Amino acid sequence: MRLPKKLVTQRLLLRPIQKDDVDDIVEGINNLNVSKWLLKVPYPYHKKDAQGWVTKKIKKKNDMQFILELKSEKKAIGAMGLHQINLEQGTATTGYWLSEKYWRYGYGSEALGAVLDVAFNKLNLRKVEAAVFVGNPASGKLLEKFGGQIEGLKRKAVISKATGKIMDEYIYGILKEDYKKAVKKINKNKKLKRG
Amino acid sequence: LKLQTKRLLLRHGTKADVQDVMEGINNLNISKWLLVVPYPYTKKDALYWINLNLESKQKKNKENLNLFIELSAEKKIIGGMGLSKINEFQKTATIGYWISEKYQGKGYGSEALGALLKYSFDKLKLRRINAEVFVGNPSSGKLLEKFGAVNEGFRRKSLISKATGKIMDEYIYGILKEDYQKAVNKLKKRK
Protein backbone atom coordinates (compact mmCIF):
# COMPACT_ATOMS: atom_id res chain seq x y z
CA MET A 1 0.00 0.00 0.00
CA ARG A 2 1.34 3.42 -1.01
CA LEU A 3 1.04 5.95 1.77
CA PRO A 4 -0.10 9.40 0.67
CA LYS A 5 2.66 12.02 0.63
CA LYS A 6 0.54 15.16 0.97
CA LEU A 7 -2.81 16.13 2.45
CA VAL A 8 -4.41 19.51 1.97
CA THR A 9 -6.92 21.11 4.33
CA GLN A 10 -8.49 24.55 4.33
CA ARG A 11 -5.55 26.30 5.97
CA LEU A 12 -2.86 23.64 6.17
CA LEU A 13 -0.62 21.59 3.98
CA LEU A 14 0.41 18.26 5.54
CA ARG A 15 3.59 17.25 3.74
CA PRO A 16 6.79 15.23 4.26
CA ILE A 17 9.55 16.74 6.38
CA GLN A 18 12.27 18.56 4.47
CA LYS A 19 15.76 19.42 5.58
CA ASP A 20 15.01 23.14 5.50
CA ASP A 21 12.24 22.72 8.11
CA VAL A 22 14.91 22.51 10.79
CA ASP A 23 14.67 26.13 11.94
CA ASP A 24 10.88 26.07 12.21
CA ILE A 25 11.02 22.76 14.08
CA VAL A 26 13.51 24.15 16.60
CA GLU A 27 11.36 27.27 17.03
CA GLY A 28 8.28 25.16 17.76
CA ILE A 29 9.75 22.42 19.91
CA ASN A 30 12.49 24.20 21.85
CA ASN A 31 9.80 25.24 24.31
CA LEU A 32 9.08 23.31 27.47
CA ASN A 33 5.36 24.08 27.20
CA VAL A 34 5.42 21.90 24.11
CA SER A 35 8.16 19.38 24.77
CA LYS A 36 7.12 18.44 28.29
CA TRP A 37 4.18 16.58 26.74
CA LEU A 38 6.35 14.68 24.28
CA LEU A 39 8.16 11.45 25.00
CA LYS A 40 11.50 11.59 23.25
CA VAL A 41 12.21 15.29 22.78
CA PRO A 42 15.12 16.69 24.81
CA TYR A 43 15.20 20.18 26.27
CA PRO A 44 16.90 22.42 25.29
CA TYR A 45 16.30 21.34 21.73
CA HIS A 46 19.03 22.25 19.25
CA LYS A 47 19.35 22.40 15.50
CA LYS A 48 21.38 19.17 15.73
CA ASP A 49 18.41 17.41 17.40
CA ALA A 50 16.07 18.57 14.67
CA GLN A 51 18.48 17.41 11.97
CA GLY A 52 18.68 14.00 13.63
CA TRP A 53 14.88 13.71 13.78
CA VAL A 54 14.48 14.79 10.14
CA THR A 55 17.02 12.20 8.92
CA LYS A 56 15.49 9.44 11.01
CA LYS A 57 11.97 10.19 9.85
CA ILE A 58 12.88 10.39 6.16
CA LYS A 59 14.23 6.80 6.37
CA LYS A 60 11.52 5.26 8.54
CA LYS A 61 9.12 2.62 7.22
CA ASN A 62 5.50 1.93 8.22
CA ASP A 63 5.39 5.51 9.30
CA MET A 64 3.69 8.57 7.90
CA GLN A 65 5.15 11.70 9.41
CA PHE A 66 3.76 15.02 8.28
CA ILE A 67 4.89 18.55 8.84
CA LEU A 68 1.95 20.91 9.33
CA GLU A 69 2.60 23.87 7.08
CA LEU A 70 0.44 26.93 7.51
CA LYS A 71 -0.30 27.82 3.91
CA SER A 72 -0.71 31.58 4.43
CA GLU A 73 2.73 31.88 6.08
CA LYS A 74 4.51 28.99 4.37
CA LYS A 75 5.69 28.05 7.82
CA ALA A 76 6.02 24.70 9.61
CA ILE A 77 3.87 25.14 12.75
CA GLY A 78 3.79 21.56 13.98
CA ALA A 79 3.91 17.91 13.13
CA MET A 80 1.54 14.97 13.14
CA GLY A 81 1.96 11.38 12.16
CA LEU A 82 0.62 7.89 11.90
CA HIS A 83 3.16 5.51 13.35
CA GLN A 84 3.56 1.75 13.76
CA ILE A 85 1.20 1.29 10.84
CA ASN A 86 0.28 -2.40 10.82
CA LEU A 87 -1.95 -3.26 7.88
CA GLU A 88 -2.30 -6.90 8.93
CA GLN A 89 -3.64 -5.83 12.35
CA GLY A 90 -5.40 -2.77 10.94
CA THR A 91 -3.88 -0.54 13.61
CA ALA A 92 -1.59 2.46 14.02
CA THR A 93 -0.72 5.07 16.61
CA THR A 94 -0.83 8.81 16.23
CA GLY A 95 1.14 11.63 17.78
CA TYR A 96 1.46 15.37 17.25
CA TRP A 97 2.72 18.71 18.46
CA LEU A 98 1.83 22.26 17.61
CA SER A 99 3.99 25.34 18.09
CA GLU A 100 2.67 27.32 21.10
CA LYS A 101 2.02 30.51 19.09
CA TYR A 102 -0.43 28.58 16.94
CA TRP A 103 -2.48 26.94 19.66
CA ARG A 104 -6.25 27.45 19.90
CA TYR A 105 -6.88 28.22 16.24
CA GLY A 106 -8.18 24.74 15.48
CA TYR A 107 -5.13 23.72 13.46
CA GLY A 108 -4.68 20.51 15.46
CA SER A 109 -8.26 19.52 14.81
CA GLU A 110 -7.96 20.36 11.11
CA ALA A 111 -4.84 18.22 10.78
CA LEU A 112 -6.11 15.30 12.86
CA GLY A 113 -9.29 15.16 10.77
CA ALA A 114 -7.19 14.78 7.62
CA VAL A 115 -4.83 12.18 9.11
CA LEU A 116 -7.68 10.06 10.53
CA ASP A 117 -9.49 10.26 7.21
CA VAL A 118 -6.45 8.62 5.61
CA ALA A 119 -6.12 6.11 8.44
CA PHE A 120 -9.72 4.89 8.32
CA ASN A 121 -10.86 5.59 4.77
CA LYS A 122 -7.70 5.07 2.69
CA LEU A 123 -5.66 2.60 4.74
CA ASN A 124 -8.84 0.96 6.07
CA LEU A 125 -7.45 0.69 9.58
CA ARG A 126 -9.75 -0.58 12.35
CA LYS A 127 -8.21 1.33 15.23
CA VAL A 128 -5.86 4.21 15.96
CA GLU A 129 -4.34 4.62 19.41
CA ALA A 130 -2.60 7.51 21.10
CA ALA A 131 -0.81 7.94 24.41
CA VAL A 132 -1.32 11.24 26.25
CA PHE A 133 0.51 12.29 29.40
CA VAL A 134 -1.82 12.95 32.32
CA GLY A 135 -2.04 16.72 32.78
CA ASN A 136 -2.34 17.53 29.09
CA PRO A 137 -6.11 17.83 28.66
CA ALA A 138 -5.95 19.76 25.39
CA SER A 139 -4.42 16.80 23.66
CA GLY A 140 -7.03 14.44 25.06
CA LYS A 141 -9.89 16.73 24.06
CA LEU A 142 -8.64 16.79 20.50
CA LEU A 143 -8.77 12.98 20.37
CA GLU A 144 -12.21 12.93 22.00
CA LYS A 145 -13.53 15.28 19.33
CA PHE A 146 -12.84 12.49 16.83
CA GLY A 147 -14.34 9.73 18.98
CA GLY A 148 -11.26 8.85 21.02
CA GLN A 149 -11.99 7.11 24.33
CA ILE A 150 -9.77 6.70 27.35
CA GLU A 151 -9.09 2.98 27.62
CA GLY A 152 -6.47 2.96 30.31
CA LEU A 153 -4.26 4.84 32.73
CA LYS A 154 -0.72 3.53 32.84
CA ARG A 155 0.88 4.52 36.13
CA LYS A 156 4.42 5.89 35.91
CA ALA A 157 4.40 4.74 32.32
CA VAL A 158 7.29 6.73 30.89
CA ILE A 159 9.95 9.32 31.57
CA SER A 160 9.57 12.54 29.60
CA LYS A 161 12.95 13.25 28.07
CA ALA A 162 12.45 17.01 28.21
CA THR A 163 11.74 17.20 31.95
CA GLY A 164 13.16 13.89 33.21
CA LYS A 165 9.90 13.40 35.10
CA ILE A 166 8.14 10.07 35.37
CA MET A 167 4.69 10.53 33.85
CA ASP A 168 1.36 8.74 34.06
CA GLU A 169 -0.20 8.18 30.70
CA TYR A 170 -3.70 7.82 29.29
CA ILE A 171 -4.18 5.32 26.51
CA TYR A 172 -6.74 6.55 23.99
CA GLY A 173 -8.37 4.35 21.42
CA ILE A 174 -10.34 5.49 18.36
CA LEU A 175 -12.16 2.66 16.63
CA LYS A 176 -13.31 3.18 13.07
CA GLU A 177 -16.92 3.16 14.27
CA ASP A 178 -16.14 5.79 16.97
CA TYR A 179 -14.55 7.97 14.32
CA LYS A 180 -17.45 7.69 11.87
CA LYS A 181 -19.98 8.60 14.53
CA ALA A 182 -17.88 11.58 15.63
CA VAL A 183 -17.40 12.88 12.09
CA LYS A 184 -21.15 12.74 11.45
CA LYS A 185 -21.70 14.85 14.55
CA ILE A 186 -19.00 17.34 13.52
CA ASN A 187 -20.52 17.72 10.05
CA LYS A 188 -23.98 18.22 11.51
CA ASN A 189 -22.68 20.97 13.80
CA LYS A 190 -21.00 22.66 10.84
CA LYS A 191 -24.25 22.70 8.92
CA LEU A 192 -26.09 24.16 11.89
CA LYS A 193 -23.49 26.92 12.21
CA ARG A 194 -23.79 27.80 8.54
CA GLY A 195 -27.56 27.94 9.06
CA LEU B 1 21.53 -16.34 31.03
CA LYS B 2 20.10 -19.04 33.26
CA LEU B 3 17.59 -18.63 36.06
CA GLN B 4 17.16 -21.55 38.38
CA THR B 5 14.12 -22.16 40.57
CA LYS B 6 13.10 -25.11 42.70
CA ARG B 7 11.71 -27.17 39.85
CA LEU B 8 12.59 -25.16 36.76
CA LEU B 9 15.42 -23.80 34.69
CA LEU B 10 14.78 -20.69 32.57
CA ARG B 11 17.35 -20.68 29.78
CA HIS B 12 17.96 -19.69 26.17
CA GLY B 13 16.67 -22.06 23.53
CA THR B 14 18.66 -24.28 21.20
CA LYS B 15 17.70 -26.07 18.02
CA ALA B 16 17.34 -29.26 20.04
CA ASP B 17 14.24 -27.73 21.69
CA VAL B 18 12.20 -27.65 18.48
CA GLN B 19 10.12 -30.72 19.22
CA ASP B 20 9.14 -29.61 22.74
CA VAL B 21 8.28 -26.08 21.59
CA MET B 22 6.10 -27.41 18.81
CA GLU B 23 4.39 -29.84 21.16
CA GLY B 24 3.56 -27.01 23.58
CA ILE B 25 2.45 -24.31 21.16
CA ASN B 26 0.74 -26.29 18.41
CA ASN B 27 -2.40 -26.32 20.53
CA LEU B 28 -5.19 -23.80 20.07
CA ASN B 29 -5.84 -23.75 23.81
CA ILE B 30 -2.42 -22.15 24.11
CA SER B 31 -1.96 -20.20 20.90
CA LYS B 32 -5.38 -18.52 20.94
CA TRP B 33 -4.07 -16.38 23.82
CA LEU B 34 -0.87 -15.41 22.00
CA LEU B 35 -0.53 -12.59 19.52
CA VAL B 36 1.86 -13.67 16.81
CA VAL B 37 1.69 -17.46 16.89
CA PRO B 38 0.05 -19.13 13.86
CA TYR B 39 -2.08 -22.27 14.03
CA PRO B 40 -1.24 -24.93 13.06
CA TYR B 41 2.27 -24.35 14.36
CA THR B 42 4.88 -26.29 12.43
CA LYS B 43 8.49 -27.27 12.96
CA LYS B 44 9.44 -24.41 10.63
CA ASP B 45 7.65 -21.90 12.88
CA ALA B 46 9.37 -23.26 15.99
CA LEU B 47 12.80 -23.13 14.33
CA TYR B 48 12.16 -19.57 13.17
CA TRP B 49 11.28 -18.51 16.72
CA ILE B 50 14.33 -20.24 18.21
CA ASN B 51 16.66 -18.71 15.61
CA LEU B 52 15.18 -15.27 16.11
CA ASN B 53 15.99 -15.49 19.81
CA LEU B 54 19.49 -16.78 19.16
CA GLU B 55 20.06 -13.75 16.90
CA SER B 56 18.73 -11.24 19.42
CA LYS B 57 20.97 -12.85 22.06
CA GLN B 58 24.00 -11.81 19.97
CA LYS B 59 22.88 -8.18 19.71
CA LYS B 60 24.61 -5.57 21.78
CA ASN B 61 21.53 -3.56 22.70
CA LYS B 62 19.20 -6.21 23.96
CA GLU B 63 15.60 -5.27 23.34
CA ASN B 64 14.37 -8.82 23.84
CA LEU B 65 15.17 -11.55 26.31
CA ASN B 66 13.23 -14.69 25.51
CA LEU B 67 13.79 -17.77 27.63
CA PHE B 68 12.39 -21.25 27.63
CA ILE B 69 11.12 -22.95 30.77
CA GLU B 70 12.69 -26.35 31.32
CA LEU B 71 11.24 -28.76 33.86
CA SER B 72 14.38 -29.93 35.63
CA ALA B 73 13.01 -33.37 36.54
CA GLU B 74 12.13 -34.24 32.92
CA LYS B 75 14.68 -32.08 31.09
CA LYS B 76 11.75 -30.97 28.99
CA ILE B 77 10.69 -27.55 27.70
CA ILE B 78 7.24 -26.89 29.12
CA GLY B 79 6.85 -23.22 28.27
CA GLY B 80 8.37 -19.92 27.38
CA MET B 81 8.69 -16.58 29.15
CA GLY B 82 10.42 -13.43 28.12
CA LEU B 83 10.86 -9.71 28.06
CA SER B 84 10.43 -7.58 24.97
CA LYS B 85 10.75 -3.84 24.34
CA ILE B 86 13.45 -3.60 27.02
CA ASN B 87 14.16 0.13 27.21
CA GLU B 88 17.26 1.11 29.14
CA PHE B 89 16.43 4.79 29.26
CA GLN B 90 12.84 4.26 30.35
CA LYS B 91 13.72 1.27 32.55
CA THR B 92 10.65 -0.54 31.29
CA ALA B 93 9.88 -3.75 29.42
CA THR B 94 6.95 -5.94 28.41
CA ILE B 95 6.58 -9.49 29.69
CA GLY B 96 4.91 -12.46 28.01
CA TYR B 97 4.66 -16.22 28.57
CA TRP B 98 3.03 -19.53 27.74
CA ILE B 99 2.88 -22.86 29.56
CA SER B 100 2.20 -26.14 27.78
CA GLU B 101 -1.37 -27.32 28.54
CA LYS B 102 -0.28 -30.59 30.13
CA TYR B 103 1.78 -28.67 32.68
CA GLN B 104 -0.73 -26.01 33.65
CA GLY B 105 -2.22 -25.79 37.14
CA LYS B 106 0.94 -26.91 38.90
CA GLY B 107 2.36 -23.51 39.82
CA TYR B 108 5.10 -23.55 37.19
CA GLY B 109 3.99 -20.23 35.71
CA SER B 110 4.18 -18.58 39.10
CA GLU B 111 7.60 -20.10 39.81
CA ALA B 112 8.98 -18.89 36.49
CA LEU B 113 7.38 -15.45 36.70
CA GLY B 114 8.81 -14.93 40.18
CA ALA B 115 12.29 -15.65 38.86
CA LEU B 116 12.06 -13.46 35.78
CA LEU B 117 10.52 -10.53 37.68
CA LYS B 118 13.24 -10.77 40.31
CA TYR B 119 15.85 -10.62 37.56
CA SER B 120 14.05 -7.73 35.85
CA PHE B 121 13.72 -5.54 38.93
CA ASP B 122 16.89 -6.50 40.84
CA LYS B 123 19.44 -7.11 38.06
CA LEU B 124 18.13 -5.12 35.09
CA LYS B 125 16.94 -2.39 37.50
CA LEU B 126 13.68 -1.91 35.64
CA ARG B 127 11.06 0.31 37.28
CA ARG B 128 7.98 -0.91 35.43
CA ILE B 129 6.87 -3.99 33.53
CA ASN B 130 3.97 -4.02 31.10
CA ALA B 131 1.84 -7.01 30.22
CA GLU B 132 -1.07 -7.47 27.88
CA VAL B 133 -3.65 -10.20 28.39
CA PHE B 134 -6.48 -11.04 26.01
CA VAL B 135 -9.88 -10.69 27.66
CA GLY B 136 -11.19 -14.19 28.41
CA ASN B 137 -7.90 -15.51 29.76
CA PRO B 138 -8.32 -14.94 33.51
CA SER B 139 -5.61 -17.37 34.65
CA SER B 140 -2.98 -15.25 32.97
CA GLY B 141 -4.25 -12.10 34.68
CA LYS B 142 -4.39 -13.84 38.09
CA LEU B 143 -0.78 -14.90 37.71
CA LEU B 144 0.26 -11.29 37.13
CA GLU B 145 -1.85 -10.04 40.05
CA LYS B 146 -0.10 -12.46 42.36
CA PHE B 147 3.04 -10.43 41.78
CA GLY B 148 1.39 -7.05 42.32
CA ALA B 149 0.26 -6.24 38.81
CA VAL B 150 -2.57 -3.74 38.50
CA ASN B 151 -5.15 -3.89 35.74
CA GLU B 152 -4.74 -0.43 34.21
CA GLY B 153 -6.97 -0.55 31.21
CA PHE B 154 -9.13 -2.28 28.68
CA ARG B 155 -8.12 -1.86 25.06
CA ARG B 156 -11.14 -2.47 22.88
CA LYS B 157 -10.66 -4.56 19.73
CA SER B 158 -7.02 -4.10 20.23
CA LEU B 159 -5.49 -6.92 18.21
CA ILE B 160 -6.13 -9.84 15.90
CA SER B 161 -4.95 -13.17 17.30
CA LYS B 162 -2.95 -14.85 14.56
CA ALA B 163 -3.96 -18.33 15.65
CA THR B 164 -7.73 -17.75 15.52
CA GLY B 165 -8.01 -14.67 13.28
CA LYS B 166 -10.37 -13.18 15.87
CA ILE B 167 -10.29 -9.53 16.94
CA MET B 168 -9.56 -9.50 20.66
CA ASP B 169 -10.06 -7.05 23.52
CA GLU B 170 -7.08 -6.78 25.78
CA TYR B 171 -6.35 -5.88 29.39
CA ILE B 172 -3.32 -3.72 30.09
CA TYR B 173 -1.41 -4.69 33.22
CA GLY B 174 1.37 -2.73 34.89
CA ILE B 175 3.75 -3.93 37.59
CA LEU B 176 5.75 -1.16 39.23
CA LYS B 177 8.82 -2.12 41.20
CA GLU B 178 7.05 -1.06 44.41
CA ASP B 179 3.99 -3.21 43.54
CA TYR B 180 6.26 -6.17 43.04
CA GLN B 181 8.16 -5.68 46.28
CA LYS B 182 4.97 -5.40 48.30
CA ALA B 183 3.57 -8.54 46.70
CA VAL B 184 6.75 -10.52 47.27
CA ASN B 185 6.82 -9.54 50.93
CA LYS B 186 3.28 -10.78 51.26
CA LEU B 187 4.09 -14.06 49.52
CA LYS B 188 7.08 -14.63 51.82
CA LYS B 189 4.98 -13.96 54.91
CA ARG B 190 2.42 -16.54 53.83
CA LYS B 191 5.11 -19.15 53.33
PDB file of C-alpha atoms in Angstrom, chain B residues 15-28 30-31 37-47 49-50 68 76-77 79 98 100:
ATOM      1  CA  LYS B  15      17.705 -26.068  18.020  1.00  0.00           C
ATOM      2  CA  ALA B  16      17.340 -29.258  20.044  1.00  0.00           C
ATOM      3  CA  ASP B  17      14.238 -27.727  21.695  1.00  0.00           C
ATOM      4  CA  VAL B  18      12.195 -27.649  18.479  1.00  0.00           C
ATOM      5  CA  GLN B  19      10.116 -30.717  19.222  1.00  0.00           C
ATOM      6  CA  ASP B  20       9.136 -29.611  22.742  1.00  0.00           C
ATOM      7  CA  VAL B  21       8.281 -26.081  21.593  1.00  0.00           C
ATOM      8  CA  MET B  22       6.097 -27.408  18.809  1.00  0.00           C
ATOM      9  CA  GLU B  23       4.394 -29.837  21.159  1.00  0.00           C
ATOM     10  CA  GLY B  24       3.559 -27.015  23.579  1.00  0.00           C
ATOM     11  CA  ILE B  25       2.450 -24.308  21.162  1.00  0.00           C
ATOM     12  CA  ASN B  26       0.736 -26.288  18.411  1.00  0.00           C
ATOM     13  CA  ASN B  27      -2.405 -26.320  20.532  1.00  0.00           C
ATOM     14  CA  LEU B  28      -5.188 -23.805  20.067  1.00  0.00           C
ATOM     15  CA  ILE B  30      -2.415 -22.151  24.107  1.00  0.00           C
ATOM     16  CA  SER B  31      -1.959 -20.195  20.904  1.00  0.00           C
ATOM     17  CA  VAL B  37       1.688 -17.465  16.893  1.00  0.00           C
ATOM     18  CA  PRO B  38       0.046 -19.133  13.859  1.00  0.00           C
ATOM     19  CA  TYR B  39      -2.083 -22.274  14.031  1.00  0.00           C
ATOM     20  CA  PRO B  40      -1.241 -24.933  13.058  1.00  0.00           C
ATOM     21  CA  TYR B  41       2.269 -24.351  14.364  1.00  0.00           C
ATOM     22  CA  THR B  42       4.880 -26.289  12.430  1.00  0.00           C
ATOM     23  CA  LYS B  43       8.491 -27.271  12.960  1.00  0.00           C
ATOM     24  CA  LYS B  44       9.442 -24.408  10.628  1.00  0.00           C
ATOM     25  CA  ASP B  45       7.646 -21.896  12.879  1.00  0.00           C
ATOM     26  CA  ALA B  46       9.366 -23.261  15.986  1.00  0.00           C
ATOM     27  CA  LEU B  47      12.797 -23.133  14.326  1.00  0.00           C
ATOM     28  CA  TRP B  49      11.282 -18.511  16.717  1.00  0.00           C
ATOM     29  CA  ILE B  50      14.329 -20.235  18.213  1.00  0.00           C
ATOM     30  CA  PHE B  68      12.392 -21.250  27.632  1.00  0.00           C
ATOM     31  CA  LYS B  76      11.749 -30.968  28.995  1.00  0.00           C
ATOM     32  CA  ILE B  77      10.693 -27.547  27.701  1.00  0.00           C
ATOM     33  CA  GLY B  79       6.849 -23.224  28.272  1.00  0.00           C
ATOM     34  CA  TRP B  98       3.026 -19.527  27.737  1.00  0.00           C
ATOM     35  CA  SER B 100       2.196 -26.137  27.783  1.00  0.00           C
TER      36      SER B 100
END
